[in-house]
Coordinates of N, CA and C in Angstrom, one line a residue:
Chain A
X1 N 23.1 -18.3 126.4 CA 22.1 -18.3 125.3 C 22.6 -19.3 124.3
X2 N 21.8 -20.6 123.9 CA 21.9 -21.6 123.0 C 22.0 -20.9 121.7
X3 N 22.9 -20.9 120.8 CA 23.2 -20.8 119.3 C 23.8 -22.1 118.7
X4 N 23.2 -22.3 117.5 CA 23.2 -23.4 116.9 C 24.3 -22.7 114.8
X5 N 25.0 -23.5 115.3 CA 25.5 -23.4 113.9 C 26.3 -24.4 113.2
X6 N 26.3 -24.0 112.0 CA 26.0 -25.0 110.8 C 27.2 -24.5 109.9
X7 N 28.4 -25.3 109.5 CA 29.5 -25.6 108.9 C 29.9 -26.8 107.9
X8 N 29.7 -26.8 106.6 CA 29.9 -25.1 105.6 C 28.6 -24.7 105.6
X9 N 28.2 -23.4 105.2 CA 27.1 -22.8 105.0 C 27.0 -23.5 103.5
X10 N 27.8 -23.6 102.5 CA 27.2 -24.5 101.3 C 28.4 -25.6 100.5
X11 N 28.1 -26.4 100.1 CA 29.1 -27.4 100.0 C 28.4 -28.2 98.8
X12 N 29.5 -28.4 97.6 CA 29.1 -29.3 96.5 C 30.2 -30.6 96.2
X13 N 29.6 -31.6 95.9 CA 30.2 -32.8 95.7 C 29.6 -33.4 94.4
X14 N 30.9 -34.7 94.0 CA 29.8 -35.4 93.1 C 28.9 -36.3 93.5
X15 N 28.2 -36.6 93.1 CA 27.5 -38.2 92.6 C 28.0 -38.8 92.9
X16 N 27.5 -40.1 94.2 CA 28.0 -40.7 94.5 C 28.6 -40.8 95.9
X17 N 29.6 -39.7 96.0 CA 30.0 -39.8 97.0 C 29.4 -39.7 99.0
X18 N 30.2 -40.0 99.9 CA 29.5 -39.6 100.9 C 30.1 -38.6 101.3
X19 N 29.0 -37.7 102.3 CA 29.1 -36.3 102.8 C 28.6 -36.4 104.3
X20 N 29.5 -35.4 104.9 CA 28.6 -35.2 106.1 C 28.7 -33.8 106.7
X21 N 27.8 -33.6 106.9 CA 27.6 -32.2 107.6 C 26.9 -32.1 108.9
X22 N 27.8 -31.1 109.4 CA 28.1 -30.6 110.6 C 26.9 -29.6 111.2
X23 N 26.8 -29.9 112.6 CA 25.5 -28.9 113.5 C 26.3 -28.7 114.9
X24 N 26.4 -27.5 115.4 CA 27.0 -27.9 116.8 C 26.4 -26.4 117.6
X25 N 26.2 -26.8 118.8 CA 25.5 -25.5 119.6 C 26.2 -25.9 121.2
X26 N 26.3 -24.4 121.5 CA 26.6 -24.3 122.6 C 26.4 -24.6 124.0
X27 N 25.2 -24.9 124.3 CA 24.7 -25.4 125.4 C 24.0 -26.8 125.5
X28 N 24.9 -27.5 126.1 CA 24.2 -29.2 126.5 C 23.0 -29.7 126.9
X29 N 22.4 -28.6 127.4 CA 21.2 -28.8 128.1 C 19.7 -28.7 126.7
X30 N 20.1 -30.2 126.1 CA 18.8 -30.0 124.9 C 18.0 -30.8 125.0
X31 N 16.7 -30.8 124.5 CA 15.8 -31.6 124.8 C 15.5 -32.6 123.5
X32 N 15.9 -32.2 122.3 CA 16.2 -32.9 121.4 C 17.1 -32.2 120.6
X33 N 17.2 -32.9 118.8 CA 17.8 -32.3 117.9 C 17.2 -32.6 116.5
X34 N 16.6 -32.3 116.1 CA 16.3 -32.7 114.4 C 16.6 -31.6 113.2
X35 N 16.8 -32.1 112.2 CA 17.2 -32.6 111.0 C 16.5 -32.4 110.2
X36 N 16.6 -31.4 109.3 CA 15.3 -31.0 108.0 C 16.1 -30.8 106.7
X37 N 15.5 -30.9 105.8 CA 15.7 -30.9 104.6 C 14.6 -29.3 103.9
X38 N 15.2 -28.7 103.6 CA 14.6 -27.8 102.3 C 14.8 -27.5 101.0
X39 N 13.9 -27.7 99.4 CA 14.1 -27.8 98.7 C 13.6 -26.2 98.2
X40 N 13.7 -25.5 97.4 CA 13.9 -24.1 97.0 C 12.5 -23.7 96.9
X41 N 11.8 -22.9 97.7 CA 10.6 -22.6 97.9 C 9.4 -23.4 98.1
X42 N 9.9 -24.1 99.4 CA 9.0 -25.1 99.9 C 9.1 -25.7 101.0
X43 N 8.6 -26.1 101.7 CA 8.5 -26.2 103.1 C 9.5 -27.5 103.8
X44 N 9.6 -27.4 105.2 CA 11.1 -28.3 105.3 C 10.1 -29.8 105.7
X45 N 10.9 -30.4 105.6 CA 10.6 -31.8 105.4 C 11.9 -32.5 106.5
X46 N 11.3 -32.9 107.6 CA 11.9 -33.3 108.5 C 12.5 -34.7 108.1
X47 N 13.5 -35.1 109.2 CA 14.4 -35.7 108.0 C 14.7 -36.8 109.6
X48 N 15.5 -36.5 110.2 CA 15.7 -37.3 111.6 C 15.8 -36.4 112.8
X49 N 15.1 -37.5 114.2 CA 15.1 -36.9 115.0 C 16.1 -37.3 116.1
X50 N 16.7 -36.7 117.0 CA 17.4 -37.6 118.1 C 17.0 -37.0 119.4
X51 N 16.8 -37.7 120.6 CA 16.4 -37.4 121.6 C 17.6 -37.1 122.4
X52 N 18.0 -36.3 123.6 CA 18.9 -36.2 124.0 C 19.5 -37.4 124.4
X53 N 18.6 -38.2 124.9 CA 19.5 -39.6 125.5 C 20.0 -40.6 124.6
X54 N 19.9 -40.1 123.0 CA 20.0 -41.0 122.0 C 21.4 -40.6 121.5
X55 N 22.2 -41.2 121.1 CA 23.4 -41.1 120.0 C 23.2 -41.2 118.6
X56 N 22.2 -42.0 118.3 CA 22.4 -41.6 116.9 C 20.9 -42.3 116.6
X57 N 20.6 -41.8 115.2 CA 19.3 -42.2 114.5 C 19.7 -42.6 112.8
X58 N 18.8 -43.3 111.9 CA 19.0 -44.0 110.6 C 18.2 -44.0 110.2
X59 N 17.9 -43.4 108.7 CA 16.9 -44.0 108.0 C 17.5 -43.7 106.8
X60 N 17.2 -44.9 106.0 CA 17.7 -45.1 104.8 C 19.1 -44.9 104.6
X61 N 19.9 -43.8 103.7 CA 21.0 -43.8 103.5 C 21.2 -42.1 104.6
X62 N 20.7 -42.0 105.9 CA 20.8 -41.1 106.0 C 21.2 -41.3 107.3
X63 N 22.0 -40.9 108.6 CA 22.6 -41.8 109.9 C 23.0 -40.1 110.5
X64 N 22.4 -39.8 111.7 CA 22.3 -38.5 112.4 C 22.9 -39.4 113.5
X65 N 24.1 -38.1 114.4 CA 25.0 -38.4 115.4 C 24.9 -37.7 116.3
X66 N 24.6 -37.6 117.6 CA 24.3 -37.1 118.7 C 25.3 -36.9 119.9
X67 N 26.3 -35.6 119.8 CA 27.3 -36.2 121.0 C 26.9 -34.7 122.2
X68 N 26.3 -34.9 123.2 CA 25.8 -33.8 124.1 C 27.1 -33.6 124.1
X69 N 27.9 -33.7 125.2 CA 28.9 -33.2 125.9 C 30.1 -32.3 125.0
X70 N 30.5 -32.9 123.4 CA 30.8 -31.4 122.3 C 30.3 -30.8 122.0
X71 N 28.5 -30.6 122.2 CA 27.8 -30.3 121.5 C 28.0 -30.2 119.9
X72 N 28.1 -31.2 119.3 CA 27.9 -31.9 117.8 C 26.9 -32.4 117.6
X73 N 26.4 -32.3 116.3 CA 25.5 -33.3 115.8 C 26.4 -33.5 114.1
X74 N 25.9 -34.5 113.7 CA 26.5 -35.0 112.4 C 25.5 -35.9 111.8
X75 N 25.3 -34.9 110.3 CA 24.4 -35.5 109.5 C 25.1 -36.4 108.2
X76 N 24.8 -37.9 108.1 CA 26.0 -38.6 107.4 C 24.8 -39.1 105.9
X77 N 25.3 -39.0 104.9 CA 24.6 -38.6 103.7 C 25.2 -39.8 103.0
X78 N 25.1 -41.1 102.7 CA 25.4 -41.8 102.0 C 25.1 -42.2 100.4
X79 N 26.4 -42.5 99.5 CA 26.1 -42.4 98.1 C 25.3 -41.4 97.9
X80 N 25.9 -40.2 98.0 CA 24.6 -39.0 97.3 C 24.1 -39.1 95.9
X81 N 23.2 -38.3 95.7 CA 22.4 -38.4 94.4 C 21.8 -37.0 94.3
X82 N 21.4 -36.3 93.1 CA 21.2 -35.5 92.7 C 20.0 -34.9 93.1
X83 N 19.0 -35.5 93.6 CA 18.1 -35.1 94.0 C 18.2 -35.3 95.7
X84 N 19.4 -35.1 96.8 CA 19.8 -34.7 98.0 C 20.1 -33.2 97.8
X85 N 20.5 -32.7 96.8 CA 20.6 -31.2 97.0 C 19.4 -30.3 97.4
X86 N 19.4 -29.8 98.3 CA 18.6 -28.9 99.2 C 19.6 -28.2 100.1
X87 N 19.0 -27.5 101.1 CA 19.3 -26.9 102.0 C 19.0 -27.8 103.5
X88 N 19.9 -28.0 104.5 CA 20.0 -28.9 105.1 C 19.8 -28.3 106.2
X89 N 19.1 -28.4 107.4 CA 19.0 -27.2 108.8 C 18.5 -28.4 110.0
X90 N 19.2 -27.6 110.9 CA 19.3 -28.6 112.2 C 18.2 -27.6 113.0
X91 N 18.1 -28.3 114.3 CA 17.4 -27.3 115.2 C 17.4 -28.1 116.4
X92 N 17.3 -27.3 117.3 CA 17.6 -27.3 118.7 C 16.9 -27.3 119.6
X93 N 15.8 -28.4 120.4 CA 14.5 -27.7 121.0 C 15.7 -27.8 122.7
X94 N 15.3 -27.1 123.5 CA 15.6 -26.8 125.0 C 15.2 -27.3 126.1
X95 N 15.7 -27.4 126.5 CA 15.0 -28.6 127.9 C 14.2 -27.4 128.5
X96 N 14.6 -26.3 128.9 CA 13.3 -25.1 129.6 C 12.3 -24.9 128.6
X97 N 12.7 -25.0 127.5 CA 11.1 -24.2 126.7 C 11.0 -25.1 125.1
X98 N 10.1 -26.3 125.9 CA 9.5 -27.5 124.8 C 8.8 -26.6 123.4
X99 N 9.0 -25.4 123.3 CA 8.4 -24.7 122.2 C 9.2 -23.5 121.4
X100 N 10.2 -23.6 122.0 CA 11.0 -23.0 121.1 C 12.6 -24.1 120.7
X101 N 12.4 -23.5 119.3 CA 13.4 -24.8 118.6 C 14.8 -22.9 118.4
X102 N 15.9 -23.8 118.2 CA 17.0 -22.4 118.1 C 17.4 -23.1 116.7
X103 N 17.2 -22.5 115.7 CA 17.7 -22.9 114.2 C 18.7 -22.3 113.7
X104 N 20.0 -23.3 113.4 CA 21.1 -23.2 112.5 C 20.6 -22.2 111.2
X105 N 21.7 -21.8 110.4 CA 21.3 -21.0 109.5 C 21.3 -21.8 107.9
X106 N 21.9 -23.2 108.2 CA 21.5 -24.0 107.1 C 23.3 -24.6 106.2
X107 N 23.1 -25.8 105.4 CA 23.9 -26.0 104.9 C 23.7 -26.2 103.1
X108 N 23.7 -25.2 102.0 CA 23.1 -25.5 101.2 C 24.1 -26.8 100.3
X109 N 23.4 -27.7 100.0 CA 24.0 -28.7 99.7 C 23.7 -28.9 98.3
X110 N 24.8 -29.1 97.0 CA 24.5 -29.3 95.4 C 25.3 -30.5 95.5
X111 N 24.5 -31.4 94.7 CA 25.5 -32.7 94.4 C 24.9 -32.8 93.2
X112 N 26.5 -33.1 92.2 CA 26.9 -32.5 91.1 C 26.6 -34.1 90.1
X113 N 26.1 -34.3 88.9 CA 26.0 -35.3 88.3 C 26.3 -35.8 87.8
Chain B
X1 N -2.1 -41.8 108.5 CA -1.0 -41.1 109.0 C -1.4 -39.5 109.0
X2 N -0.1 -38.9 109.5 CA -0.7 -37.6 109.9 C -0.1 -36.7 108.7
X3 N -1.3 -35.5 108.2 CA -1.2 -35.0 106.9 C -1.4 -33.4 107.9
X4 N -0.4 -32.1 107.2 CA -1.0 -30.8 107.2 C -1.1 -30.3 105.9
X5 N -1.9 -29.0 105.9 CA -2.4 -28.3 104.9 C -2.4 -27.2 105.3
X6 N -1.7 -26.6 104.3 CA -1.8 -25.0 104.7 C -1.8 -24.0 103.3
X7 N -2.9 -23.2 103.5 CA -3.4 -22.2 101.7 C -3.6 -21.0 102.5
X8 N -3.1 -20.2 101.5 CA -3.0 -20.6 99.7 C -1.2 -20.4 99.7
X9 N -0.8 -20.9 98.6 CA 0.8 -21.2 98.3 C 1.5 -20.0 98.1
X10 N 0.8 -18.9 97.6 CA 1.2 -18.1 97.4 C 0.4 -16.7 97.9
X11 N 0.3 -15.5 97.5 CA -0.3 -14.5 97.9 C 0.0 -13.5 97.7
X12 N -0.2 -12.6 96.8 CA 0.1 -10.9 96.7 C -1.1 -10.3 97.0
X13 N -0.6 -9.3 98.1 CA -1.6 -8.0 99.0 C -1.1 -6.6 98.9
X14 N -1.6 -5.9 99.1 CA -1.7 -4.4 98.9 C -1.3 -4.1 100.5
X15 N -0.4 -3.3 100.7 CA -0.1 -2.5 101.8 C -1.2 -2.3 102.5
X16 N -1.9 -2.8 104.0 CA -3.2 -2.2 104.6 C -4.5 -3.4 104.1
X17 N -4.5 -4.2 103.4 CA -5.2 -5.2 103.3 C -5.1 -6.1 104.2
X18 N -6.2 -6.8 105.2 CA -6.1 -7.9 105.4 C -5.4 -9.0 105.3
X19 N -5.0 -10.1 106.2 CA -4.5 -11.2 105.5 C -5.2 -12.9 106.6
X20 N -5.4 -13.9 105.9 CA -6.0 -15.0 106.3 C -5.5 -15.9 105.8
X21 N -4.2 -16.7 107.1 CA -3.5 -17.6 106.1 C -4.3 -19.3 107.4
X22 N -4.3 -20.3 106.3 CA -5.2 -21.2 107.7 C -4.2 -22.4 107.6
X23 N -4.2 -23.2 108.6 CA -3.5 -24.1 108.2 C -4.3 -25.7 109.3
X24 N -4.3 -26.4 108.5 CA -5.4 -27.4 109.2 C -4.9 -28.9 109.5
X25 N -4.6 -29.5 110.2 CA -4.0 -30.9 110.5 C -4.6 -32.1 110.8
X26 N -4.6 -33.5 109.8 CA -4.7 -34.3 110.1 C -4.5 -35.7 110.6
X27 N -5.3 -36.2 111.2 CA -4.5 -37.9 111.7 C -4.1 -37.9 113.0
X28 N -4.6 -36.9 114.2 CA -3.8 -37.0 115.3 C -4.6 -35.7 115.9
X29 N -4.4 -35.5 116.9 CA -5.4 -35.0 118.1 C -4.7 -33.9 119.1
X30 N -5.7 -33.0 119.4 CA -4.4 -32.1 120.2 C -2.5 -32.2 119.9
X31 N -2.4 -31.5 118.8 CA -1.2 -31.2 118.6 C -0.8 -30.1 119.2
X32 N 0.4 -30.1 119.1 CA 1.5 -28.1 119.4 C 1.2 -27.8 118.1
X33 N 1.1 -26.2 117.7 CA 0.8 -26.0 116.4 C 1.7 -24.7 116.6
X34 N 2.2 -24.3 115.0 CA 3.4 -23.4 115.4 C 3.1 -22.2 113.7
X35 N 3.1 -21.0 114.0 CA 3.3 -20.5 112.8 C 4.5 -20.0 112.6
X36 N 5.8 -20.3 111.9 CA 7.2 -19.7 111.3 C 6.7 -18.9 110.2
X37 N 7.7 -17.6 110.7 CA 8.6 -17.0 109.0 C 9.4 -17.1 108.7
X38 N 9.7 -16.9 107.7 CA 11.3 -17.4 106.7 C 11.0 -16.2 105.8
X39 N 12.3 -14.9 106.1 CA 12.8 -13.9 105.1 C 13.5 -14.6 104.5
X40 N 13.3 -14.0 103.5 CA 14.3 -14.3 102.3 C 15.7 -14.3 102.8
X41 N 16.5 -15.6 102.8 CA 18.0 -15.8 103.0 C 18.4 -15.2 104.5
X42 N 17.1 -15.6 105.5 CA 17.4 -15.4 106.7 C 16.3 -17.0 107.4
X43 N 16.8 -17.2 108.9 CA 16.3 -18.0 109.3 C 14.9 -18.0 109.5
X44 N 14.6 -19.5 110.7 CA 13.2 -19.7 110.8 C 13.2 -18.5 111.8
X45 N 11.9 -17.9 112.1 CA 11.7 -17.3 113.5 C 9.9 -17.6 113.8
X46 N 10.0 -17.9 114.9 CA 8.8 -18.6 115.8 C 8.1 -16.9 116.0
X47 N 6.6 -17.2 115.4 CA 5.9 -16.2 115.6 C 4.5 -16.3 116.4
X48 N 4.4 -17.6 116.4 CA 3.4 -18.0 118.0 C 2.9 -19.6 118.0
X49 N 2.9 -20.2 119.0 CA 2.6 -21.4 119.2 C 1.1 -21.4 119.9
X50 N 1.0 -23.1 119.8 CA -0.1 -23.4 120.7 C 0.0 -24.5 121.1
X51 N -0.5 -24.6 122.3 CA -0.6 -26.3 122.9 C -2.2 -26.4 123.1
X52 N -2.9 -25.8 122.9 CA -4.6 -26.2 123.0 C -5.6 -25.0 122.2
X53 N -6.4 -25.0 122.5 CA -7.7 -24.1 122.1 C -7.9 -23.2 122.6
X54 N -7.8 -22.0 121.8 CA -7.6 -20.7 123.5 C -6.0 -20.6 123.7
X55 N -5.1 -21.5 123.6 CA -4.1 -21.6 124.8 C -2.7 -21.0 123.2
X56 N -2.8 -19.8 123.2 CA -2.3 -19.4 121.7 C -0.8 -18.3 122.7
X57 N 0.3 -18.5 122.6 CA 1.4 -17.6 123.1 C 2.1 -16.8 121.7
X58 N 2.4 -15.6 121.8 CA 3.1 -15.0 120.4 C 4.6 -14.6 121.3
X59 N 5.5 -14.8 120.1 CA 6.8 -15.2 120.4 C 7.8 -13.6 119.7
X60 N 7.1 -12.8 119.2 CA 7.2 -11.5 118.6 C 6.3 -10.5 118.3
X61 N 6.4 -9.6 118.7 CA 5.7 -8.4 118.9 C 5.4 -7.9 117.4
X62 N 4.2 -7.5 116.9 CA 4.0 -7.4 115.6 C 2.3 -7.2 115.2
X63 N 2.4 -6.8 114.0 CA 0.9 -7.0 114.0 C 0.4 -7.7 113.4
X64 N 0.7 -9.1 113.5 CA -0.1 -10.0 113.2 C -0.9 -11.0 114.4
X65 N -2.0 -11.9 114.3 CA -2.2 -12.9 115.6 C -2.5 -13.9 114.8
X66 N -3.1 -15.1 115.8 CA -3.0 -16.1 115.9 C -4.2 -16.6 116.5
X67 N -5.2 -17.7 115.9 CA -6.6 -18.2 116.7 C -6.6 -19.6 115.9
X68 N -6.9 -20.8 117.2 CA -7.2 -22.1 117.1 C -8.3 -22.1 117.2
X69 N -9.4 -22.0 116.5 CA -10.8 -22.4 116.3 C -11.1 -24.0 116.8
X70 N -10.3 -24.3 116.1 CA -10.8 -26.0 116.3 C -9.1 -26.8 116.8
X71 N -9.3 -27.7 117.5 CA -8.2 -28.4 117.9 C -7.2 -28.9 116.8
X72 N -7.5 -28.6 115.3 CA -6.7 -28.7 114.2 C -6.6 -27.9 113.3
X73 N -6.6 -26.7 113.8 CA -7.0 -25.6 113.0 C -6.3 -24.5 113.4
X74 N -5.4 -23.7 113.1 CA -4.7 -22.4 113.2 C -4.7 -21.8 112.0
X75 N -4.8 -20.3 112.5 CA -5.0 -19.5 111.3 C -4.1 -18.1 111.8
X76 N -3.6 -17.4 110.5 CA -2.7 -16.5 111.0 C -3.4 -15.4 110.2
X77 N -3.3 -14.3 111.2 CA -4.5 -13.1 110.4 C -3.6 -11.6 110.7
X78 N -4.2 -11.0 109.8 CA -3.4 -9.4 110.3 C -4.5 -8.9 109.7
X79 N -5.0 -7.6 110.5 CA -5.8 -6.8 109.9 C -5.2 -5.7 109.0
X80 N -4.3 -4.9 109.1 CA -3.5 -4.4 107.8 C -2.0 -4.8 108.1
X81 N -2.1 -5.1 106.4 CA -0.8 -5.8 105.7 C 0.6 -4.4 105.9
X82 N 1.7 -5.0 106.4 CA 2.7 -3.9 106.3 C 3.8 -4.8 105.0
X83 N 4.6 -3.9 104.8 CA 5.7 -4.2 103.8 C 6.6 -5.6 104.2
X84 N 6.8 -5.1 105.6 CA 7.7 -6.0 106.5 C 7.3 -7.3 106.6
X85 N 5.7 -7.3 106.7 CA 5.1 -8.7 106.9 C 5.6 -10.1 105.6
X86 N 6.0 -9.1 104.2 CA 6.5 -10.0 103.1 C 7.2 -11.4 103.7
X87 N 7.4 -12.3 103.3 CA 8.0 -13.9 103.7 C 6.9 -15.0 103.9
X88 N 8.3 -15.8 103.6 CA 7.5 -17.1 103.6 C 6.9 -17.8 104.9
X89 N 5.3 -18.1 105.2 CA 5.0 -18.3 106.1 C 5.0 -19.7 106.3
X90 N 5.5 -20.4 107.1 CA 5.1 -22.0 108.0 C 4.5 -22.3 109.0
X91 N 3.9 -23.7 108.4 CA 2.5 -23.5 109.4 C 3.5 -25.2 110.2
X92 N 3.5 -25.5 111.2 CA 4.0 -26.6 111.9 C 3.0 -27.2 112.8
X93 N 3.5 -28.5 112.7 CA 2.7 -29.2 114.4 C 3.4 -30.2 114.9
X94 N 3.2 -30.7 116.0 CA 4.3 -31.1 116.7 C 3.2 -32.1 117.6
X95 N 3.6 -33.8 117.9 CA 2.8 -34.3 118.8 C 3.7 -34.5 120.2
X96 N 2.7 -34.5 121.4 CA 2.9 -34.5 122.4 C 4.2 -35.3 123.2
X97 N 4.6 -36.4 122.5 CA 5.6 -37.5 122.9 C 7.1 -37.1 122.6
X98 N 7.4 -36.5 121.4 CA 8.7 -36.9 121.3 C 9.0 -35.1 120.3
X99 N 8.0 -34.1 120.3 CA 8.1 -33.3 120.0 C 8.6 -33.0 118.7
X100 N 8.4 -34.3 117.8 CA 8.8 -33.9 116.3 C 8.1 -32.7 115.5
X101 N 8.9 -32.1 114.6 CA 8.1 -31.2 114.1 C 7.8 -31.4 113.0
X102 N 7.0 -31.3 112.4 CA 6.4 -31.7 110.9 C 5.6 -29.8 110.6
X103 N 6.1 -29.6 108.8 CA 6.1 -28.6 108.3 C 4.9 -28.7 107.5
X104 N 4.3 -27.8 107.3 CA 3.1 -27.8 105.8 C 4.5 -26.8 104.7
X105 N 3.7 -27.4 103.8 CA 4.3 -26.5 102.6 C 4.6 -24.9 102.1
X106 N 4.0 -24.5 102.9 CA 4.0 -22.8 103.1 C 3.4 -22.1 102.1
X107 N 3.4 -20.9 102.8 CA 2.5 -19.5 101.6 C 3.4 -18.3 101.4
X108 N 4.0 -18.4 100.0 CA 5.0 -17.0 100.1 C 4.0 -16.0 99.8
X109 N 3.9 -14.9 100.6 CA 3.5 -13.9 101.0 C 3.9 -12.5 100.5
X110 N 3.6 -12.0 99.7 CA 4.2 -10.6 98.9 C 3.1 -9.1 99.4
X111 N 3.7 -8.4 100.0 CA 2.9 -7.3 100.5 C 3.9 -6.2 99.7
X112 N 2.9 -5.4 98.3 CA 3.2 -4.8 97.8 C 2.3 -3.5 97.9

């Protein structure tokens, strides 16, 4: 059974600096992995995706790492800023069932100003 | 580009009342459409998808359902509201290629 978890469950930094947080699940056999963002009573806002055959994905100051065979993923957060604090959640879709995603329980993220 | 919508944002119901949550997508054509809850300080949990019209699977036993009227259109209904049903609902869709998931804004849902 694929479980996906997410280390620290919450983590604060200052301004400025870079952060990365952690996604890792048990079973290799994935069909993707993405990357969401949630801000406090509101809906997630997808953030990066990676395909299994991919290692890594980029947008903006934001760089998602893809390693099947540890099952890791790594979400790399550069020069943070105060409005990156959310809640940060991975997810897991399966190579047998294109409809079900397995969701981490989240990383709540404060960067301090 | 592709836009969802999903009302109303919020919602307080009476124990045994009806409920009609719709969520509608634009910019793109036969999508996967997905309804999540979100308890308070608990995860997502998949409560039914779809890949077509008619073509609706529920992923937890409950009393709520699930109907695609129109190929951008999902609506989440219960004929009486229980207590349990309380949380935040998401409405998702997902296109056929690369299976990204894209969220609507949600409807926190209070069954009092």
């Amino acid at each position: 059974k694929q479980e996906v978890t997410q280390i620290p469950a919450a983590l604060s930094v200052p301004e400025g600096e870079n952060l990365v947080l952690n996604c890792s699940f048990t079973d290799s056999a994935i069909y993707n992995l993405q990357w969401f963002r949630q801000d406090p009573g509101k809906g997630l806002t997808s953030l990066l995706l990676i395909q299994s055959s991919q290692r890594e994905q980029t947008s903006g100051r934001l760089n998602a790492s893809l390693d099947k065979s540890s099952g890791r993923s790594t979400l790399y957060i550069a020069a943070s800023q105060p409005g990156d604090s959310a809640t940060y959640l991975c997810a897991v879709r399966l190579v047998d069932s294109n409809y079900q995603l397995i969701w981490g329980a989240g990383t709540k993220l404060i960067i301090k100003p | 580009s592709q836009t969802i919508h999903q009302w109303p944002a919020t919602l307080v119901q009476p124990v045994g009342s009806p409920l009609s949550l719709e969520c509608t997508v634009e910019g793109t054509s036969n999508p996967n459409l997905y309804w999540y809850r979100q308890a308070a300080g608990r995860g997502l949990q998949l409560l039914f998808y779809s890949i077509g019209i008619d073509q609706i699977s529920s992923e937890v036993p409950q009393n709520l359902s699930a109907s695609r009227p129109q190929d951008r259109q999902f609506i989440l209904s219960s004929k009486k509201l229980l207590l349990s049903d309380s949380g935040f609902y998401l409405c998702a869709w997902s296109n056929t290629w690369d299976e990204k998931l894209f969220f609507g804004s949600g409807t926190q849902l209070s069954v009092l």
